[in-house]
PDB file of C-alpha atoms in Angstrom:
ATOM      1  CA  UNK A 113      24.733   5.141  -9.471  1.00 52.00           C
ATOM      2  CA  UNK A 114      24.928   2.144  -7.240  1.00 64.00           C
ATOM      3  CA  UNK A 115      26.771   4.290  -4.819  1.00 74.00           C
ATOM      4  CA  UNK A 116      24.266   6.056  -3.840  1.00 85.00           C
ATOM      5  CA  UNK A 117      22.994   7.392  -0.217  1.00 89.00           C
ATOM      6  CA  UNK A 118      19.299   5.554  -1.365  1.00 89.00           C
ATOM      7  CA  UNK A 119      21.438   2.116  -1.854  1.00 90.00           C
ATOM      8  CA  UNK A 120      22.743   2.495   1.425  1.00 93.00           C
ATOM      9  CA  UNK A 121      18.552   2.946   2.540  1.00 93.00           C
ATOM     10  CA  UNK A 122      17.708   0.184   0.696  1.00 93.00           C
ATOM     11  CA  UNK A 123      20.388  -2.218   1.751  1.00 95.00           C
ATOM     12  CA  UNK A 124      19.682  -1.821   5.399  1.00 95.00           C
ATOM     13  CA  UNK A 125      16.132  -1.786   4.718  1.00 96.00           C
ATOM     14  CA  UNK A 126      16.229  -5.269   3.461  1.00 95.00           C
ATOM     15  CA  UNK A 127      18.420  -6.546   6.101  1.00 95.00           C
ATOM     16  CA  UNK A 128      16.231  -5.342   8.624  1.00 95.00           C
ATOM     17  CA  UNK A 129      13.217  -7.450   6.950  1.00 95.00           C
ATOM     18  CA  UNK A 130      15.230 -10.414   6.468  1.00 95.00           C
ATOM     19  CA  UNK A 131      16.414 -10.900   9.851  1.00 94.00           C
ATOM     20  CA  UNK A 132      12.270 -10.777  10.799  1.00 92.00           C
ATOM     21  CA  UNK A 133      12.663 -14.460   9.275  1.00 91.00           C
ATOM     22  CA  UNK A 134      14.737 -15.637  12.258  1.00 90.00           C
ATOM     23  CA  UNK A 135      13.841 -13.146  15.223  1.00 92.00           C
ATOM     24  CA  UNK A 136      11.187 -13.688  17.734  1.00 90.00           C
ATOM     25  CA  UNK A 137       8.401 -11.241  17.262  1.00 89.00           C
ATOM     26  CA  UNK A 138       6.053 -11.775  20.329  1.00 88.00           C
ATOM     27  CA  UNK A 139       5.582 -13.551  23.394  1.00 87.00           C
ATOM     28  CA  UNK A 140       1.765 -14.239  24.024  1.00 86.00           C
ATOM     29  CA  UNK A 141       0.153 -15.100  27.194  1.00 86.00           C
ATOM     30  CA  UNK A 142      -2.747 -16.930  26.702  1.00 84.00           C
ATOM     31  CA  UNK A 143      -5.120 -18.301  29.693  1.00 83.00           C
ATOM     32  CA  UNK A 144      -1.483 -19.298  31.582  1.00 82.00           C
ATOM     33  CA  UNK A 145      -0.482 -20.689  28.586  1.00 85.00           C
ATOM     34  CA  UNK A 146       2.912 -18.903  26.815  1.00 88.00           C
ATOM     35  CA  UNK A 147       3.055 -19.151  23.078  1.00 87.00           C
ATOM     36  CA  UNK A 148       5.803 -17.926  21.094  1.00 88.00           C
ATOM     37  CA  UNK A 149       5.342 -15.670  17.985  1.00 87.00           C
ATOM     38  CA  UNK A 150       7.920 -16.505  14.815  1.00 88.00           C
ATOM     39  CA  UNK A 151       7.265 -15.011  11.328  1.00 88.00           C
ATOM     40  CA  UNK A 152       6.665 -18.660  10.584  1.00 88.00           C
ATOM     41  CA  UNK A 153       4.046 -19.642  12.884  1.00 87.00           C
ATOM     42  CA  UNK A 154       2.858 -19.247  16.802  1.00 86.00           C
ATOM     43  CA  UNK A 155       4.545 -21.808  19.017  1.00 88.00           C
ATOM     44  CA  UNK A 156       3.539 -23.469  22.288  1.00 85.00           C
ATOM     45  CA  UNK A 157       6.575 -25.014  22.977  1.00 82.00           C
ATOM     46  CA  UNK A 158       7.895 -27.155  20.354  1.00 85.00           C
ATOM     47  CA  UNK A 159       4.136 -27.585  19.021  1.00 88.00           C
ATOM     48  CA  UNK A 160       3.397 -25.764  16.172  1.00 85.00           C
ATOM     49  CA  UNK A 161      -0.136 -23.617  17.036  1.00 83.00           C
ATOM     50  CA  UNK A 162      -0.586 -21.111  13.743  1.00 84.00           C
ATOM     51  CA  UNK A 163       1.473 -21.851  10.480  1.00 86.00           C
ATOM     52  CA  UNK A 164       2.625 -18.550   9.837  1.00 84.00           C
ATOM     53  CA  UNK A 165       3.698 -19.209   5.989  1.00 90.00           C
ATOM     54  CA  UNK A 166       1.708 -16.137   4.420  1.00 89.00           C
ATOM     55  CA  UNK A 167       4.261 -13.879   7.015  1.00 90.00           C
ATOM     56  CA  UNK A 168       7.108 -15.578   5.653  1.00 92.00           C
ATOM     57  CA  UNK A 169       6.162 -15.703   2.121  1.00 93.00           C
ATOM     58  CA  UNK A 170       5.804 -11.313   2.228  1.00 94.00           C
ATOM     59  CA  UNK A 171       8.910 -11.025   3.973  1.00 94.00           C
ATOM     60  CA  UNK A 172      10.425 -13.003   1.494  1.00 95.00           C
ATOM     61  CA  UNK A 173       8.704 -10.975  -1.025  1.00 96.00           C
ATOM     62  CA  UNK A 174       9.908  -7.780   0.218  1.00 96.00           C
ATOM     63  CA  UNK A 175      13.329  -8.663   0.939  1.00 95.00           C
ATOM     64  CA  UNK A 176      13.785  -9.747  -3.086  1.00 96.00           C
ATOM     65  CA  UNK A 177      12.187  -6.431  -4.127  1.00 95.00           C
ATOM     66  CA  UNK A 178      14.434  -4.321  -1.796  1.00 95.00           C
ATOM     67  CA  UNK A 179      17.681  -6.243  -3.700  1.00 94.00           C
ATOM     68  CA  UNK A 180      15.669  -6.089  -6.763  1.00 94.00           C
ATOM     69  CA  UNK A 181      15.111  -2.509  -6.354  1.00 93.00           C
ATOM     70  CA  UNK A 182      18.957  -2.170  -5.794  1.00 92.00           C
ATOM     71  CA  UNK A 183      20.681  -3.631  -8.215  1.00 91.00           C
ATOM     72  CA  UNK A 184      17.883  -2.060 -11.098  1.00 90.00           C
ATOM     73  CA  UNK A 185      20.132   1.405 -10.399  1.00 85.00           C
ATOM     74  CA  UNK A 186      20.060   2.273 -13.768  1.00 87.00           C
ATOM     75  CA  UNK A 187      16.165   2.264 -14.435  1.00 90.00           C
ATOM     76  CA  UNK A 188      15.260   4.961 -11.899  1.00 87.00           C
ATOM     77  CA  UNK A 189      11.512   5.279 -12.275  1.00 91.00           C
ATOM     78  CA  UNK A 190      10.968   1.605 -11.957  1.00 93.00           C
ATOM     79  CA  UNK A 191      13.028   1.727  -9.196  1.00 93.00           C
ATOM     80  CA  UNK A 192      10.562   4.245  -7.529  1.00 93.00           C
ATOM     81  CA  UNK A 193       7.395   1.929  -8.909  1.00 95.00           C
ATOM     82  CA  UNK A 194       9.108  -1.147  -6.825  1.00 95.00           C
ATOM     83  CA  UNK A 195       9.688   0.696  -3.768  1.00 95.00           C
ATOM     84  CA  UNK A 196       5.986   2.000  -3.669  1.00 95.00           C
ATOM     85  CA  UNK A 197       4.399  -1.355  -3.862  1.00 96.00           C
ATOM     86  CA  UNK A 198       7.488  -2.493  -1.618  1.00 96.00           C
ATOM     87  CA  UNK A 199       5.682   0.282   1.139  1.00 95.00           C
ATOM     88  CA  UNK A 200       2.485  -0.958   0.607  1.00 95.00           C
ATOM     89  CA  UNK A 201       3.853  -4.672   1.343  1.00 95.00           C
ATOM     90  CA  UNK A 202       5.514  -3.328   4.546  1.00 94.00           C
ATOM     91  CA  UNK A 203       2.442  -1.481   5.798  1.00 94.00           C
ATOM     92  CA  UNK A 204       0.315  -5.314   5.284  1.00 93.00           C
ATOM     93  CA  UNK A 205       3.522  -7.096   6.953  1.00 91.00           C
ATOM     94  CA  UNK A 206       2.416  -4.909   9.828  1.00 88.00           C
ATOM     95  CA  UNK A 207      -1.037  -5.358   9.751  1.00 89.00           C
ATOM     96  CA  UNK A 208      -0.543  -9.444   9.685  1.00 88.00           C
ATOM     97  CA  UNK A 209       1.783  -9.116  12.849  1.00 86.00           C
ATOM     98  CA  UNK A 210      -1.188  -7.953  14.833  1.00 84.00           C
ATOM     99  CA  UNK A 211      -3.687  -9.861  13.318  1.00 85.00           C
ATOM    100  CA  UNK A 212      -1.691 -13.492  13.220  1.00 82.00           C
ATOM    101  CA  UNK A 213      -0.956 -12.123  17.260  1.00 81.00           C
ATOM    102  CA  UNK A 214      -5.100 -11.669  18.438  1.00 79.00           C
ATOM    103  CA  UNK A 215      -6.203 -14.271  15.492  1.00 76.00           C
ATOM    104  CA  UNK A 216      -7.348 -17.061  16.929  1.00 68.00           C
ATOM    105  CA  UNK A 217      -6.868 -16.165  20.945  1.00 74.00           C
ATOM    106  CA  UNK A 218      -9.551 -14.530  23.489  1.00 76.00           C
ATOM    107  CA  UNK A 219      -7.964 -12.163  25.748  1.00 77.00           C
ATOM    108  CA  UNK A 220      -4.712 -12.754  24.485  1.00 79.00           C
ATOM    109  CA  UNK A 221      -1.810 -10.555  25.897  1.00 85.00           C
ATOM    110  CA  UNK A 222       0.811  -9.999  23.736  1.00 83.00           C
ATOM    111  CA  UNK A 223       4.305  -8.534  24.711  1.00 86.00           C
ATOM    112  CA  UNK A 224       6.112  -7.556  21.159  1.00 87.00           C
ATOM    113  CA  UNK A 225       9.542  -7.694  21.023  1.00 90.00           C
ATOM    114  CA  UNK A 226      11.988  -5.128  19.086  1.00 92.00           C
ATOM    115  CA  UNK A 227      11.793  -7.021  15.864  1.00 92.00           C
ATOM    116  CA  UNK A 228       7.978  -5.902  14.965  1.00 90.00           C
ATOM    117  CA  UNK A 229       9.461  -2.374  14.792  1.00 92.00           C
ATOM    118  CA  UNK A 230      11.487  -3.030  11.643  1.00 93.00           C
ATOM    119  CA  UNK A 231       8.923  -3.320   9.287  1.00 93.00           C
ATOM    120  CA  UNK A 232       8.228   0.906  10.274  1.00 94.00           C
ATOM    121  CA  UNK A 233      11.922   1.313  10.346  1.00 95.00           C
ATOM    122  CA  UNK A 234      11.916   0.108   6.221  1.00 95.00           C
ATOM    123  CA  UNK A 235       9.510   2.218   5.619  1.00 95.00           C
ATOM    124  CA  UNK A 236      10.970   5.210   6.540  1.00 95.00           C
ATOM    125  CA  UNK A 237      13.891   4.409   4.738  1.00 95.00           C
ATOM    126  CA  UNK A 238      12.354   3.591   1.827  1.00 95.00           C
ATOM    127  CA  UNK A 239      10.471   6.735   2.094  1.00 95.00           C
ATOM    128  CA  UNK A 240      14.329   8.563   1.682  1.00 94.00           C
ATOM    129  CA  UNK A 241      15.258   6.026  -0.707  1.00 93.00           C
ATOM    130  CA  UNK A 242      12.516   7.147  -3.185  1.00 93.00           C
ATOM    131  CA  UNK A 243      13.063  10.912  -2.333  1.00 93.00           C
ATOM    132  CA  UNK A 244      16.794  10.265  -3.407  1.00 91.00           C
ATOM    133  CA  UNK A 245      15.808   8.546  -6.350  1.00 88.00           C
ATOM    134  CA  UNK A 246      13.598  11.053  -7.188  1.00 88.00           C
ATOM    135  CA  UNK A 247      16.330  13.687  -6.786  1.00 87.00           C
ATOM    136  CA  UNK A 248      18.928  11.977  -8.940  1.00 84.00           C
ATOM    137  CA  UNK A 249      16.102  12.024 -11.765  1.00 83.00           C
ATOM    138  CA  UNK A 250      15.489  15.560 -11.460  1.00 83.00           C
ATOM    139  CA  UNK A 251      19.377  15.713 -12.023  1.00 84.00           C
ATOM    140  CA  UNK A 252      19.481  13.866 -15.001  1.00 82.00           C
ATOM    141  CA  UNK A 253      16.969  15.256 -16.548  1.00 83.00           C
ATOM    142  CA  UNK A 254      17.804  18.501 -15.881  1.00 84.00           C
ATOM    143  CA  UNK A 255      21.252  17.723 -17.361  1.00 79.00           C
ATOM    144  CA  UNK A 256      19.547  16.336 -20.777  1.00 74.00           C
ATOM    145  CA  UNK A 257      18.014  19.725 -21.100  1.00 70.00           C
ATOM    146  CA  UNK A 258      21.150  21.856 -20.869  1.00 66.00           C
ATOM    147  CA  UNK A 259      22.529  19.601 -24.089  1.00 59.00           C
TER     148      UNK A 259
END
């Protein structure tokens, strides 16, 4: 069943997180000063200010789950199991964007860019992903009954 709608969720789902690893999330204007937010650190310039590994490390984290997830088509309920710990990654993703973006500045202003959207936008999709999971299982096992 790998060509299924919830694939389809999944897939763009985990190129959405992925492309987090490159994007800029956040400009921040601190005291004059402009720093630039990356999901591997906070940059004044060149100058690395925050090392942002652990944001790295949990989008690398949910981006193998999300292909994990995918290609595990045949085991549905795990499938379901991955992509509800896979939500509760994306919600902390989230959470680490603002707190990595107020951490360690006073009266920081921060102006997010597009990019801090996509961790909401996998959500939802993974939301549909594990409703059409859930429906194909209903299907099969409403199948095994008829035999």
């Amino acid at each position: 069943m790998i060509q299924r709608i919830q694939t389809v969720y999944l897939f763009i789902s985990a190129l959405l997180i992925a492309s987090l690893m490159k994007l800029k999330l956040a400009d921040l204007s601190v005291n004059e000063e402009l720093y630039t937010f990356f999901a591997n650190g906070i940059y004044s310039g060149e100058n690395l200010v925050f090392n942002g590994i652990a944001i790295l490390i949990l989008v690398l984290i949910i981006t193998l789950l999300h292909f994990a997830a995918i290609f595990l088509y045949k085991k549905r309920l795990l499938q379901i199991r991955i992509l509800v710990f896979t939500l509760v990654l994306l919600v902390g993703l989230f959470g680490l964007f603002f707190f990595f973006s107020y951490m360690g500045f006073e009266g920081a202003k921060a102006a997010f860019k597009i990019p801090v959207v996509f961790p909401i936008i996998a959500l939802i999709l993974d939301y549909l992903a594990i409703r059409a999971i859930g429906k194909d299982e209903a299907l099969v096992r409403s199948l095994n009954r008829i035999r």
